Amino acid sequence: MILVIRPDASLAQIEHIVERVKELGYTPHVSRGESRTIIGVIGDETKTSPESLLAIPGVEQALPIMKPFKLASREFSKGDSVVHVGKVRIGGGNLAMIAGPCAVETYEVMDTVAKYVKAGGANILRGGAFKPRTSPYAFQGMGEDGLKILRDVGDKYDMPIVTEVMDPRQVDLVCRYTDMIQLGARNMQNFDLLKECGRTNKPVLLKRGMSATVKDLLMSAEYILAEGNKDVVLCERGVRSFEDSTRNMLDMAAVPNVKGQCHLPIIVDPSHATGRPDLIPAMSRAAVAAGADGVHIEVHNCPEKALSDGPQALLPHQFLDLMGDLRRLAEALNRRFSRNDEEE
Ligand code: PEP
Ligand code: MN
């Protein structure tokens, strides 16, 4: 960190700053220029926030050198990380297609949707058993019965499964069934939940909060990594904005923005980002073109009867068409949809 000292700071204040820096366990390097003094603060930056140093009289600016997220940063790990979900690989040129209904509703619906998305080339099956709904009167998910259905159907079609966990108390239960844990937008900064998921050995799909910055998202990933779980996949799913013709505003720039500073895979969820089946295919293609490591899409065989997020669900034939496009696009970009039946 570099401290820029106020031009009018007294000698006594500068000495005090140096003492405080030492007290905090850092080595200060004072550099006096003609008009300004700066102090280099050498040591582990993650232990002290720049804001706390700004409170020392005479400090004008505290400039971090390192990113506040350490384990998630490109500096920590130069290459692209590859996360395994079952045998499916995400990252490093391997694409995920996570597809399924918003919620697990019945065995029959899950089975039907899984059959179609598998035929289309999806490699991970999704479905929520615990649903975060805006209204407490809306369908809240089937709980453990839903987990059982998702597991059975995933096994039947040889697809690893991902499902959301909303509360630290559900983590053990969900981990007994799932291959990957989803942390939803509404829980991106539920720090106890992040830590709890960080203590498991399951890969985590971390969705961007609807009012979270890219830095907030990476700091939340850091929570999981700091507990020892290295398998985090980020997901851009749109943020709230003034635009009201789409459900959220898809921040496609987040993909290369994250990739420039973080080694973790990032996928895009155009279903929740747009809320509109007519926009999902174009945004899925854009995601792959932008360098995303996968796409996350809600599919339902009868959207009008869906218990959650019906209006944004793609029909099976729309999903099939889209996958054809995405496969061609991936090939042109020298990337591929990973498969669950390939050897390491
Ligand atoms: C979901 O995946 O169904 C979901 C609730 O997503 P998000 O957390 O992005 O809103
Ligand atoms: Mn949904």
GROMACS .gro file of C-alpha atoms and ligand atoms in nm:
model
  355
    1MET     CA    1   0.000   0.000   0.000
    2ILE     CA    2   0.115   0.355  -0.060
    3LEU     CA    3   0.019   0.638   0.172
    4VAL     CA    4   0.015   0.985   0.019
    5ILE     CA    5   0.077   1.241   0.292
    6ARG     CA    6  -0.105   1.574   0.302
    7PRO     CA    7   0.118   1.866   0.188
    8ASP     CA    8   0.049   2.049   0.512
    9ALA     CA    9   0.121   1.750   0.738
   10SER     CA   10   0.361   1.835   1.023
   11LEU     CA   11   0.678   1.640   1.096
   12ALA     CA   12   0.518   1.512   1.416
   13GLN     CA   13   0.222   1.379   1.217
   14ILE     CA   14   0.451   1.200   0.970
   15GLU     CA   15   0.639   1.042   1.261
   16HIS     CA   16   0.309   0.932   1.410
   17ILE     CA   17   0.201   0.774   1.079
   18VAL     CA   18   0.530   0.582   1.064
   19GLU     CA   19   0.476   0.458   1.422
   20ARG     CA   20   0.118   0.346   1.346
   21VAL     CA   21   0.233   0.161   1.032
   22LYS     CA   22   0.494  -0.027   1.241
   23GLU     CA   23   0.238  -0.101   1.515
   24LEU     CA   24   0.019  -0.263   1.251
   25GLY     CA   25   0.306  -0.497   1.161
   26TYR     CA   26   0.423  -0.329   0.839
   27THR     CA   27   0.758  -0.186   0.735
   28PRO     CA   28   0.731   0.183   0.638
   29HIS     CA   29   0.948   0.334   0.362
   30VAL     CA   30   0.934   0.712   0.372
   31SER     CA   31   1.007   0.894   0.050
   32ARG     CA   32   1.025   1.273   0.067
   33GLY     CA   33   0.975   1.458  -0.261
   34GLU     CA   34   1.010   1.829  -0.323
   35SER     CA   35   0.649   1.903  -0.246
   36ARG     CA   36   0.500   1.574  -0.126
   37THR     CA   37   0.590   1.284   0.098
   38ILE     CA   38   0.476   0.930   0.035
   39ILE     CA   39   0.512   0.626   0.259
   40GLY     CA   40   0.540   0.276   0.116
   41VAL     CA   41   0.373   0.025   0.347
   42ILE     CA   42   0.533  -0.317   0.301
   43GLY     CA   43   0.357  -0.631   0.426
   44ASP     CA   44   0.039  -0.836   0.381
   45GLU     CA   45  -0.214  -0.586   0.251
   46THR     CA   46  -0.517  -0.803   0.306
   47LYS     CA   47  -0.481  -0.763   0.685
   48THR     CA   48  -0.560  -0.390   0.691
   49SER     CA   49  -0.814  -0.193   0.488
   50PRO     CA   50  -0.698   0.129   0.319
   51GLU     CA   51  -0.992   0.309   0.482
   52SER     CA   52  -0.860   0.241   0.832
   53LEU     CA   53  -0.527   0.410   0.742
   54LEU     CA   54  -0.712   0.713   0.606
   55ALA     CA   55  -0.820   0.784   0.962
   56ILE     CA   56  -0.460   0.866   1.071
   57PRO     CA   57  -0.416   1.246   1.076
   58GLY     CA   58  -0.200   1.365   0.786
   59VAL     CA   59  -0.286   1.077   0.548
   60GLU     CA   60  -0.447   1.207   0.229
   61GLN     CA   61  -0.476   0.885   0.025
   62ALA     CA   62  -0.418   0.516   0.095
   63LEU     CA   63  -0.360   0.333  -0.235
   64PRO     CA   64  -0.365  -0.046  -0.236
   65ILE     CA   65  -0.115  -0.220  -0.467
   66MET     CA   66  -0.276  -0.562  -0.454
   67LYS     CA   67  -0.636  -0.645  -0.542
   68PRO     CA   68  -0.852  -0.684  -0.228
   69PHE     CA   69  -0.935  -1.035  -0.347
   70LYS     CA   70  -0.618  -1.238  -0.331
   71LEU     CA   71  -0.696  -1.606  -0.394
   72ALA     CA   72  -0.938  -1.516  -0.676
   73SER     CA   73  -0.691  -1.288  -0.852
   74ARG     CA   74  -0.493  -1.353  -1.169
   75GLU     CA   75  -0.181  -1.255  -0.977
   76PHE     CA   76  -0.237  -1.553  -0.747
   77SER     CA   77  -0.305  -1.798  -1.031
   78LYS     CA   78  -0.210  -1.701  -1.386
   79GLY     CA   79  -0.387  -1.970  -1.590
   80ASP     CA   80  -0.762  -2.021  -1.626
   81SER     CA   81  -0.894  -2.246  -1.350
   82VAL     CA   82  -1.094  -2.549  -1.456
   83VAL     CA   83  -1.377  -2.660  -1.226
   84HIS     CA   84  -1.503  -3.019  -1.243
   85VAL     CA   85  -1.870  -3.095  -1.185
   86GLY     CA   86  -1.892  -3.471  -1.208
   87LYS     CA   87  -1.677  -3.527  -1.517
   88VAL     CA   88  -1.795  -3.207  -1.679
   89ARG     CA   89  -1.524  -2.943  -1.698
   90ILE     CA   90  -1.591  -2.571  -1.682
   91GLY     CA   91  -1.319  -2.328  -1.787
   92GLY     CA   92  -1.000  -2.339  -1.993
   93GLY     CA   93  -1.191  -2.379  -2.320
   94ASN     CA   94  -1.451  -2.619  -2.175
   95LEU     CA   95  -1.807  -2.488  -2.182
   96ALA     CA   96  -2.093  -2.571  -1.948
   97MET     CA   97  -2.456  -2.571  -2.053
   98ILE     CA   98  -2.659  -2.574  -1.734
   99ALA     CA   99  -3.026  -2.624  -1.819
  100GLY     CA  100  -3.350  -2.729  -1.656
  101PRO     CA  101  -3.664  -2.584  -1.501
  102CYS     CA  102  -3.649  -2.302  -1.249
  103ALA     CA  103  -3.792  -2.527  -0.977
  104VAL     CA  104  -3.822  -2.901  -0.929
  105GLU     CA  105  -4.200  -2.947  -0.954
  106THR     CA  106  -4.278  -3.315  -1.010
  107TYR     CA  107  -4.078  -3.618  -1.118
  108GLU     CA  108  -4.260  -3.615  -1.452
  109VAL     CA  109  -4.175  -3.253  -1.540
  110MET     CA  110  -3.814  -3.298  -1.429
  111ASP     CA  111  -3.783  -3.618  -1.631
  112THR     CA  112  -3.936  -3.464  -1.944
  113VAL     CA  113  -3.723  -3.148  -1.931
  114ALA     CA  114  -3.408  -3.348  -1.857
  115LYS     CA  115  -3.472  -3.576  -2.154
  116TYR     CA  116  -3.495  -3.276  -2.389
  117VAL     CA  117  -3.203  -3.075  -2.252
  118LYS     CA  118  -2.981  -3.383  -2.251
  119ALA     CA  119  -3.076  -3.453  -2.613
  120GLY     CA  120  -2.990  -3.092  -2.695
  121GLY     CA  121  -2.645  -3.125  -2.540
  122ALA     CA  122  -2.681  -2.971  -2.194
  123ASN     CA  123  -2.415  -3.115  -1.964
  124ILE     CA  124  -2.545  -3.011  -1.619
  125LEU     CA  125  -2.907  -3.037  -1.500
  126ARG     CA  126  -3.056  -2.763  -1.283
  127GLY     CA  127  -3.370  -2.730  -1.071
  128GLY     CA  128  -3.440  -2.547  -0.747
  129ALA     CA  129  -3.568  -2.740  -0.445
  130PHE     CA  130  -3.537  -2.436  -0.217
  131LYS     CA  131  -3.668  -2.131  -0.400
  132PRO     CA  132  -3.602  -1.769  -0.300
  133ARG     CA  133  -3.932  -1.605  -0.398
  134THR     CA  134  -4.023  -1.238  -0.368
  135SER     CA  135  -4.361  -1.333  -0.222
  136PRO     CA  136  -4.388  -1.560   0.083
  137TYR     CA  137  -4.711  -1.692  -0.071
  138ALA     CA  138  -4.543  -1.810  -0.393
  139PHE     CA  139  -4.425  -2.170  -0.438
  140GLN     CA  140  -4.124  -2.213  -0.210
  141GLY     CA  141  -3.987  -2.535  -0.359
  142MET     CA  142  -4.025  -2.903  -0.270
  143GLY     CA  143  -3.734  -2.919  -0.024
  144GLU     CA  144  -3.576  -3.262   0.026
  145ASP     CA  145  -3.836  -3.434  -0.193
  146GLY     CA  146  -3.723  -3.207  -0.476
  147LEU     CA  147  -3.358  -3.290  -0.412
  148LYS     CA  148  -3.439  -3.662  -0.439
  149ILE     CA  149  -3.617  -3.611  -0.771
  150LEU     CA  150  -3.336  -3.401  -0.915
  151ARG     CA  151  -3.077  -3.661  -0.805
  152ASP     CA  152  -3.275  -3.950  -0.954
  153VAL     CA  153  -3.334  -3.773  -1.283
  154GLY     CA  154  -2.973  -3.653  -1.303
  155ASP     CA  155  -2.856  -4.012  -1.254
  156LYS     CA  156  -3.104  -4.143  -1.510
  157TYR     CA  157  -2.966  -3.911  -1.780
  158ASP     CA  158  -2.605  -3.925  -1.656
  159MET     CA  159  -2.599  -3.553  -1.584
  160PRO     CA  160  -2.443  -3.389  -1.279
  161ILE     CA  161  -2.690  -3.162  -1.098
  162VAL     CA  162  -2.684  -2.813  -0.952
  163THR     CA  163  -2.937  -2.676  -0.706
  164GLU     CA  164  -2.967  -2.369  -0.486
  165VAL     CA  165  -2.901  -2.350  -0.115
  166MET     CA  166  -3.047  -2.051   0.072
  167ASP     CA  167  -2.946  -2.105   0.432
  168PRO     CA  168  -2.633  -2.237   0.610
  169ARG     CA  169  -2.858  -2.490   0.787
  170GLN     CA  170  -2.949  -2.648   0.450
  171VAL     CA  171  -2.592  -2.697   0.329
  172ASP     CA  172  -2.538  -3.050   0.472
  173LEU     CA  173  -2.871  -3.172   0.337
  174VAL     CA  174  -2.820  -3.024  -0.010
  175CYS     CA  175  -2.464  -3.161  -0.026
  176ARG     CA  176  -2.595  -3.514   0.032
  177TYR     CA  177  -2.774  -3.493  -0.304
  178THR     CA  178  -2.610  -3.240  -0.530
  179ASP     CA  179  -2.294  -3.228  -0.741
  180MET     CA  180  -2.277  -2.848  -0.738
  181ILE     CA  181  -2.421  -2.590  -0.499
  182GLN     CA  182  -2.587  -2.277  -0.638
  183LEU     CA  183  -2.562  -1.958  -0.436
  184GLY     CA  184  -2.832  -1.729  -0.571
  185ALA     CA  185  -2.824  -1.357  -0.642
  186ARG     CA  186  -3.016  -1.278  -0.324
  187ASN     CA  187  -2.755  -1.456  -0.115
  188MET     CA  188  -2.434  -1.340  -0.283
  189GLN     CA  189  -2.343  -1.148   0.031
  190ASN     CA  190  -2.482  -1.391   0.285
  191PHE     CA  191  -2.136  -1.426   0.437
  192ASP     CA  192  -2.220  -1.713   0.673
  193LEU     CA  193  -2.359  -1.907   0.379
  194LEU     CA  194  -2.050  -1.831   0.168
  195LYS     CA  195  -1.826  -1.957   0.449
  196GLU     CA  196  -2.036  -2.270   0.500
  197CYS     CA  197  -2.017  -2.352   0.127
  198GLY     CA  198  -1.645  -2.280   0.139
  199ARG     CA  199  -1.607  -2.562   0.394
  200THR     CA  200  -1.768  -2.822   0.165
  201ASN     CA  201  -1.600  -3.018  -0.113
  202LYS     CA  202  -1.870  -2.933  -0.367
  203PRO     CA  203  -1.815  -2.687  -0.652
  204VAL     CA  204  -2.011  -2.366  -0.605
  205LEU     CA  205  -2.202  -2.167  -0.869
  206LEU     CA  206  -2.192  -1.812  -0.732
  207LYS     CA  207  -2.445  -1.579  -0.895
  208ARG     CA  208  -2.390  -1.206  -0.901
  209GLY     CA  209  -2.614  -1.011  -0.667
  210MET     CA  210  -2.862  -0.784  -0.839
  211SER     CA  211  -2.697  -0.471  -0.701
  212ALA     CA  212  -2.346  -0.608  -0.667
  213THR     CA  213  -2.042  -0.468  -0.845
  214VAL     CA  214  -1.794  -0.698  -1.015
  215LYS     CA  215  -1.560  -0.634  -0.722
  216ASP     CA  216  -1.834  -0.735  -0.476
  217LEU     CA  217  -1.880  -1.060  -0.670
  218LEU     CA  218  -1.507  -1.134  -0.659
  219MET     CA  219  -1.491  -1.055  -0.287
  220SER     CA  220  -1.775  -1.304  -0.228
  221ALA     CA  221  -1.584  -1.566  -0.429
  222GLU     CA  222  -1.285  -1.488  -0.205
  223TYR     CA  223  -1.491  -1.585   0.102
  224ILE     CA  224  -1.545  -1.933  -0.044
  225LEU     CA  225  -1.183  -1.973  -0.156
  226ALA     CA  226  -1.052  -1.852   0.180
  227GLU     CA  227  -1.232  -2.144   0.351
  228GLY     CA  228  -1.043  -2.389   0.133
  229ASN     CA  229  -1.290  -2.459  -0.147
  230LYS     CA  230  -1.114  -2.383  -0.477
  231ASP     CA  231  -1.402  -2.479  -0.705
  232VAL     CA  232  -1.599  -2.163  -0.769
  233VAL     CA  233  -1.779  -2.076  -1.093
  234LEU     CA  234  -1.907  -1.719  -1.121
  235CYS     CA  235  -2.234  -1.632  -1.293
  236GLU     CA  236  -2.339  -1.302  -1.448
  237ARG     CA  237  -2.720  -1.287  -1.429
  238GLY     CA  238  -2.795  -0.921  -1.479
  239VAL     CA  239  -2.827  -0.634  -1.236
  240ARG     CA  240  -3.115  -0.403  -1.149
  241SER     CA  241  -3.135  -0.089  -1.361
  242PHE     CA  242  -3.371   0.180  -1.487
  243GLU     CA  243  -3.454  -0.031  -1.792
  244ASP     CA  244  -3.792  -0.193  -1.735
  245SER     CA  245  -3.844  -0.385  -2.060
  246THR     CA  246  -3.614  -0.662  -1.939
  247ARG     CA  247  -3.612  -0.833  -1.599
  248ASN     CA  248  -3.257  -0.714  -1.528
  249MET     CA  249  -2.977  -0.549  -1.725
  250LEU     CA  250  -2.726  -0.803  -1.855
  251ASP     CA  251  -2.372  -0.680  -1.795
  252MET     CA  252  -2.194  -0.872  -2.070
  253ALA     CA  253  -1.878  -0.669  -2.015
  254ALA     CA  254  -1.854  -0.840  -1.675
  255VAL     CA  255  -1.728  -1.151  -1.858
  256PRO     CA  256  -1.403  -1.006  -1.999
  257ASN     CA  257  -1.387  -0.770  -1.701
  258VAL     CA  258  -1.377  -1.067  -1.460
  259LYS     CA  259  -1.145  -1.268  -1.683
  260GLY     CA  260  -0.889  -0.991  -1.688
  261GLN     CA  261  -0.849  -0.994  -1.312
  262CYS     CA  262  -0.966  -1.337  -1.193
  263HIS     CA  263  -0.875  -1.696  -1.286
  264LEU     CA  264  -1.215  -1.849  -1.203
  265PRO     CA  265  -1.458  -1.956  -1.476
  266ILE     CA  266  -1.756  -1.729  -1.539
  267ILE     CA  267  -2.083  -1.827  -1.708
  268VAL     CA  268  -2.383  -1.618  -1.814
  269ASP     CA  269  -2.749  -1.668  -1.722
  270PRO     CA  270  -2.954  -1.488  -1.989
  271SER     CA  271  -3.279  -1.634  -1.849
  272HIS     CA  272  -3.278  -1.431  -1.527
  273ALA     CA  273  -3.084  -1.147  -1.689
  274THR     CA  274  -3.348  -1.076  -1.954
  275GLY     CA  275  -3.656  -1.265  -1.833
  276ARG     CA  276  -3.751  -1.293  -2.202
  277PRO     CA  277  -3.736  -1.605  -2.420
  278ASP     CA  278  -3.714  -1.386  -2.733
  279LEU     CA  279  -3.385  -1.239  -2.610
  280ILE     CA  280  -3.224  -1.548  -2.456
  281PRO     CA  281  -3.081  -1.703  -2.777
  282ALA     CA  282  -2.902  -1.384  -2.888
  283MET     CA  283  -2.767  -1.322  -2.540
  284SER     CA  284  -2.647  -1.683  -2.513
  285ARG     CA  285  -2.456  -1.647  -2.838
  286ALA     CA  286  -2.315  -1.316  -2.721
  287ALA     CA  287  -2.203  -1.478  -2.394
  288VAL     CA  288  -2.005  -1.750  -2.573
  289ALA     CA  289  -1.859  -1.489  -2.811
  290ALA     CA  290  -1.761  -1.270  -2.514
  291GLY     CA  291  -1.557  -1.555  -2.368
  292ALA     CA  292  -1.798  -1.695  -2.109
  293ASP     CA  293  -1.724  -2.049  -1.990
  294GLY     CA  294  -2.084  -2.152  -2.022
  295VAL     CA  295  -2.449  -2.057  -2.024
  296HIS     CA  296  -2.729  -2.119  -1.776
  297ILE     CA  297  -3.079  -2.148  -1.920
  298GLU     CA  298  -3.423  -2.228  -1.779
  299VAL     CA  299  -3.626  -2.470  -1.991
  300HIS     CA  300  -3.982  -2.597  -1.935
  301ASN     CA  301  -4.198  -2.826  -2.144
  302CYS     CA  302  -4.512  -2.629  -2.049
  303PRO     CA  303  -4.415  -2.279  -1.930
  304GLU     CA  304  -4.777  -2.177  -1.870
  305LYS     CA  305  -4.800  -2.439  -1.597
  306ALA     CA  306  -4.457  -2.377  -1.444
  307LEU     CA  307  -4.464  -2.308  -1.070
  308SER     CA  308  -4.185  -2.052  -1.098
  309ASP     CA  309  -4.031  -1.833  -1.373
  310GLY     CA  310  -4.258  -1.979  -1.646
  311PRO     CA  311  -4.258  -1.662  -1.861
  312GLN     CA  312  -3.881  -1.677  -1.913
  313ALA     CA  313  -3.853  -2.050  -1.984
  314LEU     CA  314  -3.741  -2.167  -2.327
  315LEU     CA  315  -3.946  -2.445  -2.486
  316PRO     CA  316  -3.750  -2.765  -2.557
  317HIS     CA  317  -3.739  -2.704  -2.933
  318GLN     CA  318  -3.611  -2.348  -2.881
  319PHE     CA  319  -3.339  -2.488  -2.657
  320LEU     CA  320  -3.246  -2.747  -2.919
  321ASP     CA  321  -3.211  -2.481  -3.192
  322LEU     CA  322  -3.003  -2.262  -2.966
  323MET     CA  323  -2.767  -2.544  -2.874
  324GLY     CA  324  -2.703  -2.609  -3.244
  325ASP     CA  325  -2.597  -2.246  -3.287
  326LEU     CA  326  -2.384  -2.248  -2.972
  327ARG     CA  327  -2.202  -2.564  -3.070
  328ARG     CA  328  -2.108  -2.414  -3.409
  329LEU     CA  329  -2.004  -2.091  -3.244
  330ALA     CA  330  -1.795  -2.271  -2.984
  331GLU     CA  331  -1.619  -2.473  -3.252
  332ALA     CA  332  -1.534  -2.157  -3.449
  333LEU     CA  333  -1.383  -2.013  -3.131
  334ASN     CA  334  -1.186  -2.330  -3.059
  335ARG     CA  335  -1.391  -2.420  -2.755
  336ARG     CA  336  -1.624  -2.707  -2.680
  337PHE     CA  337  -1.910  -2.821  -2.460
  338SER     CA  338  -1.763  -3.062  -2.209
  339ARG     CA  339  -1.923  -3.406  -2.170
  340ASN     CA  340  -1.990  -3.614  -1.861
  341ASP     CA  341  -1.880  -3.937  -2.026
  342GLU     CA  342  -1.530  -3.839  -2.130
  343GLU     CA  343  -1.220  -3.962  -1.959
  344GLU     CA  344  -0.987  -3.726  -1.775
  345PEP     C1  345  -3.260  -1.929  -1.020
  345PEP     O1  346  -3.155  -1.971  -1.071
  345PEP     O2  347  -3.370  -1.984  -1.035
  345PEP     C2  348  -3.253  -1.803  -0.946
  345PEP     C3  349  -3.339  -1.776  -0.847
  345PEP     O3  350  -3.157  -1.721  -0.992
  345PEP     P1  351  -3.103  -1.581  -0.933
  345PEP     O4  352  -3.051  -1.610  -0.796
  345PEP     O5  353  -2.999  -1.540  -1.031
  345PEP     O6  354  -3.222  -1.487  -0.931
  346MN      MN  355  -3.552  -1.907  -1.190
   0.00000   0.00000   0.00000
